[in-house]
Coordinates of C-alpha atoms in Angstrom, one line a residue:
Chain A
X1 CA 0.0 0.0 0.0
X2 CA 1.3 3.4 -1.0
X3 CA 0.2 4.7 2.4
X4 CA 3.2 3.0 3.9
X5 CA 5.3 6.0 3.0
X6 CA 6.8 7.7 5.9
X7 CA 5.4 11.1 6.9
X8 CA 8.6 12.2 8.7
X9 CA 6.4 13.9 11.2
X10 CA 7.4 12.3 14.5
X11 CA 11.0 13.6 14.5
X12 CA 9.8 17.2 14.1
X13 CA 7.1 17.1 16.8
X14 CA 7.8 18.2 20.3
X15 CA 6.3 16.4 23.2
X16 CA 6.2 18.7 26.3
X17 CA 6.2 17.4 29.8
X18 CA 2.8 16.8 31.6
X19 CA 3.1 20.0 33.5
X20 CA 4.5 22.1 30.7
X21 CA 2.7 24.5 28.4
X22 CA 0.3 23.1 25.8
X23 CA 1.7 24.2 22.5
X24 CA 0.1 23.3 19.2
X25 CA 2.5 22.5 16.5
X26 CA 1.9 22.4 12.7
X27 CA 3.8 20.5 10.2
X28 CA 3.7 20.3 6.4
X29 CA 4.5 17.0 4.8
X30 CA 7.4 17.7 2.4
X31 CA 6.1 15.3 -0.2
X32 CA 2.4 16.0 -0.3
X33 CA 2.1 19.5 1.1
X34 CA -0.6 18.3 3.4
X35 CA -0.8 19.7 7.0
X36 CA -0.7 18.0 10.4
X37 CA -1.2 19.3 13.9
X38 CA -0.3 18.0 17.3
X39 CA -1.0 19.2 20.8
X40 CA 0.1 17.7 24.1
X41 CA -2.0 19.1 26.8
X42 CA -1.9 17.9 30.5
X43 CA -0.9 14.4 29.5
X44 CA -3.2 13.9 26.5
X45 CA -1.6 14.0 23.1
X46 CA -3.7 14.5 20.0
X47 CA -2.4 14.6 16.5
X48 CA -4.5 15.2 13.3
X49 CA -3.3 14.9 9.8
X50 CA -5.1 16.0 6.7
X51 CA -6.3 13.2 4.4
X52 CA -7.2 13.8 0.8
X53 CA -10.8 12.7 0.0
X54 CA -9.5 10.5 -2.9
X55 CA -7.0 8.9 -0.7
X56 CA -9.7 7.9 1.8
X57 CA -11.9 6.6 -1.0
X58 CA -9.0 4.6 -2.5
X59 CA -8.2 3.1 0.9
X60 CA -11.8 1.9 1.3
X61 CA -12.0 0.7 -2.3
X62 CA -8.8 -1.3 -1.9
X63 CA -10.3 -3.2 1.0
X64 CA -13.0 -4.4 -1.4
X65 CA -15.8 -2.6 0.4
X66 CA -19.0 -2.0 -1.5
X67 CA -19.2 1.3 -3.5
X68 CA -22.0 2.5 -1.3
X69 CA -19.6 2.3 1.7
X70 CA -16.9 4.1 -0.2
X71 CA -19.3 6.8 -1.3
X72 CA -20.7 7.2 2.3
X73 CA -17.5 8.8 3.5
X74 CA -16.9 11.1 0.5
X75 CA -18.9 14.0 1.9
X76 CA -16.8 14.1 5.1
X77 CA -13.7 15.9 6.1
X78 CA -11.4 13.1 7.3
X79 CA -8.2 13.3 9.4
X80 CA -5.8 10.6 10.4
X81 CA -5.7 10.8 14.2
X82 CA -3.5 9.6 17.0
X83 CA -4.5 9.9 20.6
X84 CA -1.8 9.0 23.1
X85 CA -1.7 8.9 26.9
X86 CA 1.4 10.6 28.3
X87 CA -0.1 11.4 31.7
X88 CA 1.5 8.8 33.9
X89 CA -1.9 7.5 34.9
X90 CA -5.1 6.3 33.4
X91 CA -6.9 8.7 31.0
X92 CA -10.1 8.5 28.9
X93 CA -11.8 10.3 26.2
X94 CA -15.2 10.2 24.4
X95 CA -15.3 11.4 20.8
X96 CA -19.1 12.2 21.1
X97 CA -18.2 15.0 23.5
X98 CA -15.9 16.7 21.0
X99 CA -17.0 19.5 18.7
X100 CA -15.8 21.2 15.6
X101 CA -16.5 25.0 15.6
X102 CA -16.5 26.7 12.2
X103 CA -15.8 30.5 11.8
X104 CA -19.6 31.2 11.7
X105 CA -19.8 29.9 15.3
X106 CA -21.7 26.8 14.4
X107 CA -20.8 23.6 16.3
X108 CA -20.5 20.3 14.4
X109 CA -20.3 16.9 16.1
X110 CA -17.8 14.4 14.9
X111 CA -19.3 11.3 13.4
X112 CA -18.3 8.5 15.8
X113 CA -17.3 4.9 15.1
X114 CA -20.6 3.4 16.3
X115 CA -22.5 5.7 14.0
X116 CA -20.3 4.7 11.0
X117 CA -20.6 1.0 11.9
X118 CA -24.4 1.3 12.1
X119 CA -24.5 2.9 8.7
X120 CA -22.0 0.5 7.1
X121 CA -23.6 -2.6 8.5
X122 CA -26.8 -1.6 6.7
X123 CA -24.7 -1.2 3.5
X124 CA -23.4 -4.7 3.9
X125 CA -20.0 -4.1 5.3
X126 CA -18.1 -3.0 8.4
X127 CA -14.7 -1.3 8.3
X128 CA -15.1 0.2 11.8
X129 CA -11.5 -0.6 12.7
X130 CA -10.5 2.3 10.4
X131 CA -12.2 4.9 12.7
X132 CA -10.7 6.3 15.9
X133 CA -12.2 4.4 18.8
X134 CA -15.2 6.4 20.1
X135 CA -14.3 5.9 23.7
X136 CA -11.1 4.8 25.2
X137 CA -9.7 4.4 28.7
X138 CA -6.0 3.9 28.4
X139 CA -2.9 3.7 30.4
X140 CA 0.5 5.4 30.0
X141 CA 2.1 4.4 26.8
X142 CA -1.1 3.3 25.2
X143 CA -2.4 5.0 22.1
X144 CA -5.3 4.9 19.7
X145 CA -5.2 5.6 16.0
X146 CA -7.9 6.0 13.3
X147 CA -9.9 8.4 11.3
X148 CA -11.8 11.3 12.7
X149 CA -14.6 12.6 10.5
X150 CA -16.8 15.6 10.4
X151 CA -19.3 16.6 7.7
X152 CA -17.6 19.6 6.2
X153 CA -16.5 20.4 2.6
X154 CA -12.8 20.2 1.6
X155 CA -10.8 23.2 2.7
X156 CA -13.1 24.1 5.6
X157 CA -11.5 26.0 8.5
X158 CA -12.4 25.2 12.0
X159 CA -11.3 24.8 15.7
X160 CA -11.6 21.5 17.5
X161 CA -12.8 21.5 21.1
X162 CA -12.0 18.2 22.7
X163 CA -12.0 16.8 26.2
X164 CA -10.6 14.0 28.3
X165 CA -10.7 12.7 31.8
X166 CA -7.8 12.2 34.1
X167 CA -8.0 11.2 37.8
X168 CA -11.7 11.8 37.7
X169 CA -11.4 15.3 36.4
X170 CA -12.6 16.5 33.0
X171 CA -10.2 18.6 31.0
X172 CA -11.0 20.6 27.8
X173 CA -8.5 21.5 25.1
X174 CA -8.6 23.3 21.8
X175 CA -6.8 22.9 18.6
X176 CA -7.2 26.0 16.6
X177 CA -7.0 27.0 12.9
X178 CA -7.4 23.5 11.5
X179 CA -8.2 23.0 7.9
X180 CA -9.8 20.1 6.1
X181 CA -7.7 18.7 3.3
X182 CA -8.4 20.2 -0.1
X183 CA -10.2 18.3 -2.8
X184 CA -7.0 18.0 -4.8
X185 CA -3.4 17.6 -3.8
X186 CA -2.2 21.0 -2.7
X187 CA 1.3 20.9 -4.1
X188 CA 4.1 22.7 -2.4
X189 CA 4.8 26.4 -2.0
Chain B
X1 CA -1.6 9.6 -5.1
X2 CA 0.1 12.3 -3.1
X3 CA -0.8 11.3 0.3
X4 CA 1.4 10.4 3.3
X5 CA 0.7 7.6 5.7
X6 CA -1.1 8.2 9.0
X7 CA 1.2 9.7 11.6
X8 CA 3.3 7.1 13.3
X9 CA 4.1 7.8 17.0
X10 CA 7.1 6.3 18.6
X11 CA 6.4 2.7 19.6
X12 CA 5.8 2.2 23.3
X13 CA 7.4 -0.6 25.3
X14 CA 5.2 -0.9 28.3
X15 CA 2.4 -3.2 29.3
X16 CA -0.3 -2.4 31.9
X17 CA -0.6 -4.9 34.7
X18 CA -4.2 -5.9 35.2
X19 CA -5.4 -6.2 38.8
X20 CA -7.1 -8.5 39.3
X21 CA -6.1 -10.8 36.5
X22 CA -9.1 -12.1 34.6
X23 CA -9.6 -15.5 33.0
X24 CA -8.9 -15.3 29.3
X25 CA -12.0 -15.8 27.2
X26 CA -11.7 -19.1 25.2
X27 CA -11.6 -18.9 21.4
X28 CA -11.2 -21.3 18.5
X29 CA -10.1 -19.8 15.3
X30 CA -8.6 -21.1 12.0
X31 CA -5.0 -20.6 11.2
X32 CA -3.5 -19.9 7.7
X33 CA -4.1 -23.6 6.7
X34 CA -7.7 -23.5 8.0
X35 CA -6.8 -25.7 11.0
X36 CA -8.7 -24.7 14.2
X37 CA -6.6 -23.4 17.0
X38 CA -7.9 -23.2 20.6
X39 CA -6.5 -20.8 23.2
X40 CA -6.8 -23.5 25.9
X41 CA -4.5 -25.7 23.9
X42 CA -1.7 -23.5 25.2
X43 CA -2.6 -23.8 28.9
X44 CA 0.7 -24.1 30.8
X45 CA 2.4 -21.6 28.4
X46 CA 2.5 -17.9 28.5
X47 CA 0.6 -16.6 25.4
X48 CA 0.9 -13.2 23.8
X49 CA -2.4 -12.6 22.0
X50 CA -2.2 -9.8 19.4
X51 CA -5.1 -8.4 17.4
X52 CA -4.1 -6.8 14.1
X53 CA -4.7 -6.2 10.4
X54 CA -2.4 -5.7 7.4
X55 CA -3.7 -2.2 6.6
X56 CA -3.0 -0.9 10.1
X57 CA 0.3 0.9 10.1
X58 CA 1.4 0.3 13.7
X59 CA 0.4 -3.4 13.4
X60 CA 2.7 -3.6 10.4
X61 CA 5.5 -2.0 12.3
X62 CA 5.3 -4.1 15.4
X63 CA 5.0 -7.6 13.8
X64 CA 8.8 -8.1 13.1
X65 CA 9.5 -7.2 16.7
X66 CA 7.1 -10.0 17.8
X67 CA 9.0 -12.5 15.7
X68 CA 12.3 -11.3 17.2
X69 CA 10.9 -11.7 20.7
X70 CA 9.6 -15.1 19.8
X71 CA 13.1 -16.1 18.7
X72 CA 14.7 -14.7 21.9
X73 CA 12.4 -16.8 24.0
X74 CA 12.8 -20.0 21.9
X75 CA 12.7 -23.0 24.1
X76 CA 10.6 -21.3 26.7
X77 CA 6.9 -22.1 27.2
X78 CA 5.9 -19.0 25.3
X79 CA 3.8 -18.6 22.2
X80 CA 2.4 -15.7 20.2
X81 CA -1.0 -15.9 18.6
X82 CA -1.6 -13.1 16.1
X83 CA -5.3 -12.7 15.4
X84 CA -6.0 -11.0 12.1
X85 CA -9.2 -8.9 11.8
X86 CA -11.6 -9.3 8.9
X87 CA -9.1 -10.3 6.2
X88 CA -8.4 -13.2 3.9
X89 CA -5.5 -15.7 4.3
X90 CA -4.1 -14.8 0.8
X91 CA -4.0 -11.1 1.8
X92 CA -2.2 -12.0 5.0
X93 CA 0.1 -14.5 3.3
X94 CA 1.3 -11.8 0.8
X95 CA 1.9 -9.3 3.7
X96 CA 3.8 -11.7 6.0
X97 CA 6.0 -12.7 3.1
X98 CA 7.3 -9.2 2.9
X99 CA 8.3 -9.0 6.6
X100 CA 11.9 -9.3 7.8
X101 CA 11.9 -11.4 9.9
X102 CA 8.8 -13.2 8.7
X103 CA 6.5 -14.4 11.4
X104 CA 6.8 -18.1 12.3
X105 CA 4.1 -18.0 15.1
X106 CA 0.5 -18.9 14.4
X107 CA -1.7 -16.3 12.6
X108 CA -5.4 -16.8 13.2
X109 CA -8.4 -15.4 11.5
X110 CA -11.2 -13.6 13.3
X111 CA -13.2 -12.8 10.2
X112 CA -16.2 -11.2 11.8
X113 CA -14.3 -9.7 14.8
X114 CA -16.3 -11.8 17.3
X115 CA -13.3 -12.7 19.3
X116 CA -11.8 -9.1 19.4
X117 CA -15.1 -7.7 20.5
X118 CA -15.5 -10.3 23.2
X119 CA -12.0 -9.4 24.4
X120 CA -13.0 -5.8 24.6
X121 CA -10.7 -4.6 21.8
X122 CA -11.6 -1.1 20.7
X123 CA -8.8 -0.3 18.3
X124 CA -5.9 -2.0 16.5
X125 CA -3.4 -3.2 17.4
X126 CA -4.1 -4.5 20.9
X127 CA -2.1 -7.1 22.8
X128 CA -2.7 -9.2 25.9
X129 CA -0.4 -11.5 27.9
X130 CA -2.0 -14.6 29.2
X131 CA -0.2 -16.5 32.0
X132 CA 0.3 -20.2 32.4
X133 CA -3.0 -20.5 34.3
X134 CA -5.0 -18.9 31.5
X135 CA -5.4 -15.5 33.1
X136 CA -5.0 -12.2 31.3
X137 CA -2.3 -10.4 33.3
X138 CA -1.1 -7.6 31.0
X139 CA -2.6 -5.4 28.3
X140 CA -1.3 -2.9 25.7
X141 CA -3.2 -0.7 23.4
X142 CA -1.4 0.6 20.3
X143 CA 1.8 -0.5 18.8
X144 CA 4.7 -1.9 20.8
X145 CA 8.4 -2.7 20.2
X146 CA 8.0 -6.2 21.5
X147 CA 11.7 -7.0 21.6
X148 CA 12.4 -4.1 23.8
X149 CA 14.2 -5.3 27.0
X150 CA 11.4 -4.0 29.2
X151 CA 8.8 -6.2 27.5
X152 CA 11.2 -9.2 27.3
X153 CA 11.8 -8.8 31.0
X154 CA 8.1 -8.6 31.8
X155 CA 7.5 -11.9 29.9
X156 CA 10.5 -13.7 31.4
X157 CA 9.1 -12.7 34.9
X158 CA 5.8 -14.4 34.0
X159 CA 7.5 -17.4 32.7
X160 CA 9.3 -18.1 36.1

């Protein structure tokens, strides 16, 4: 699979200590020109990478999924996502609590894994493993990976308001100035 | 297509100790040759149960380290069972043939993810260590560098 190409992101990204300032970093993939963002905030690390709509469709097609399943995700803004626990304790999150906020102030829920599985099961397939787990309670060193999806057109700008729990306390974080992948490869500046 | 892979975080090398240990749920799944394999057939051995798929980047990355671990523990009552999710044997055969080192441990097929769901797996990869008494004693979610000394030491301690 061509997706096995290295993104060369990890070496550039900075992981602050649990008590340190939460700084959002942005990186541009040197080959594709696509953007990725990462934020480590109070032990919860979240990383989002733009995915081209055609790449996502090709991934699903290559799994032999029915065309209706492939088409079902075409109208969504999709990010590759990695959630990691760097807290030194147990941490949990719930994607249903997260919101995308567009410049017009509107809030948009992310479409969760159970919602996708319910839809895809009706269409005769289930590739739920591709979506970021909807809820996760994980320990230090654990991480989760998968797609996050929101129904927005290519190139949409937004902020992500997300939350997690640590030692029984709920924390809220924000990743600002995120952008859905364009409909076509962006090229390089 | 101009698209990079999903971001790949640094592989972890820790397992979470489960207290209390819980009895491992029994399963019977076919291997690459279609031969049924039961978890309880390995009672008396330490078993690393790994849930994975060929399209999953961290699963791909960690599999060679599982084989290296298996070789380091050769002669010990230790076995790895790698349970593939929703794929066909020919897909898996092509994939494992590209690995260096290629896995020699059993690869099983959980075609409808019944076993992974019963084991509470929410994302891939996920790994569990089952002790000689058939209890799940450790868990890891996300990719691991299995031949890291810390993991090898953890398993050697369970083998004692």
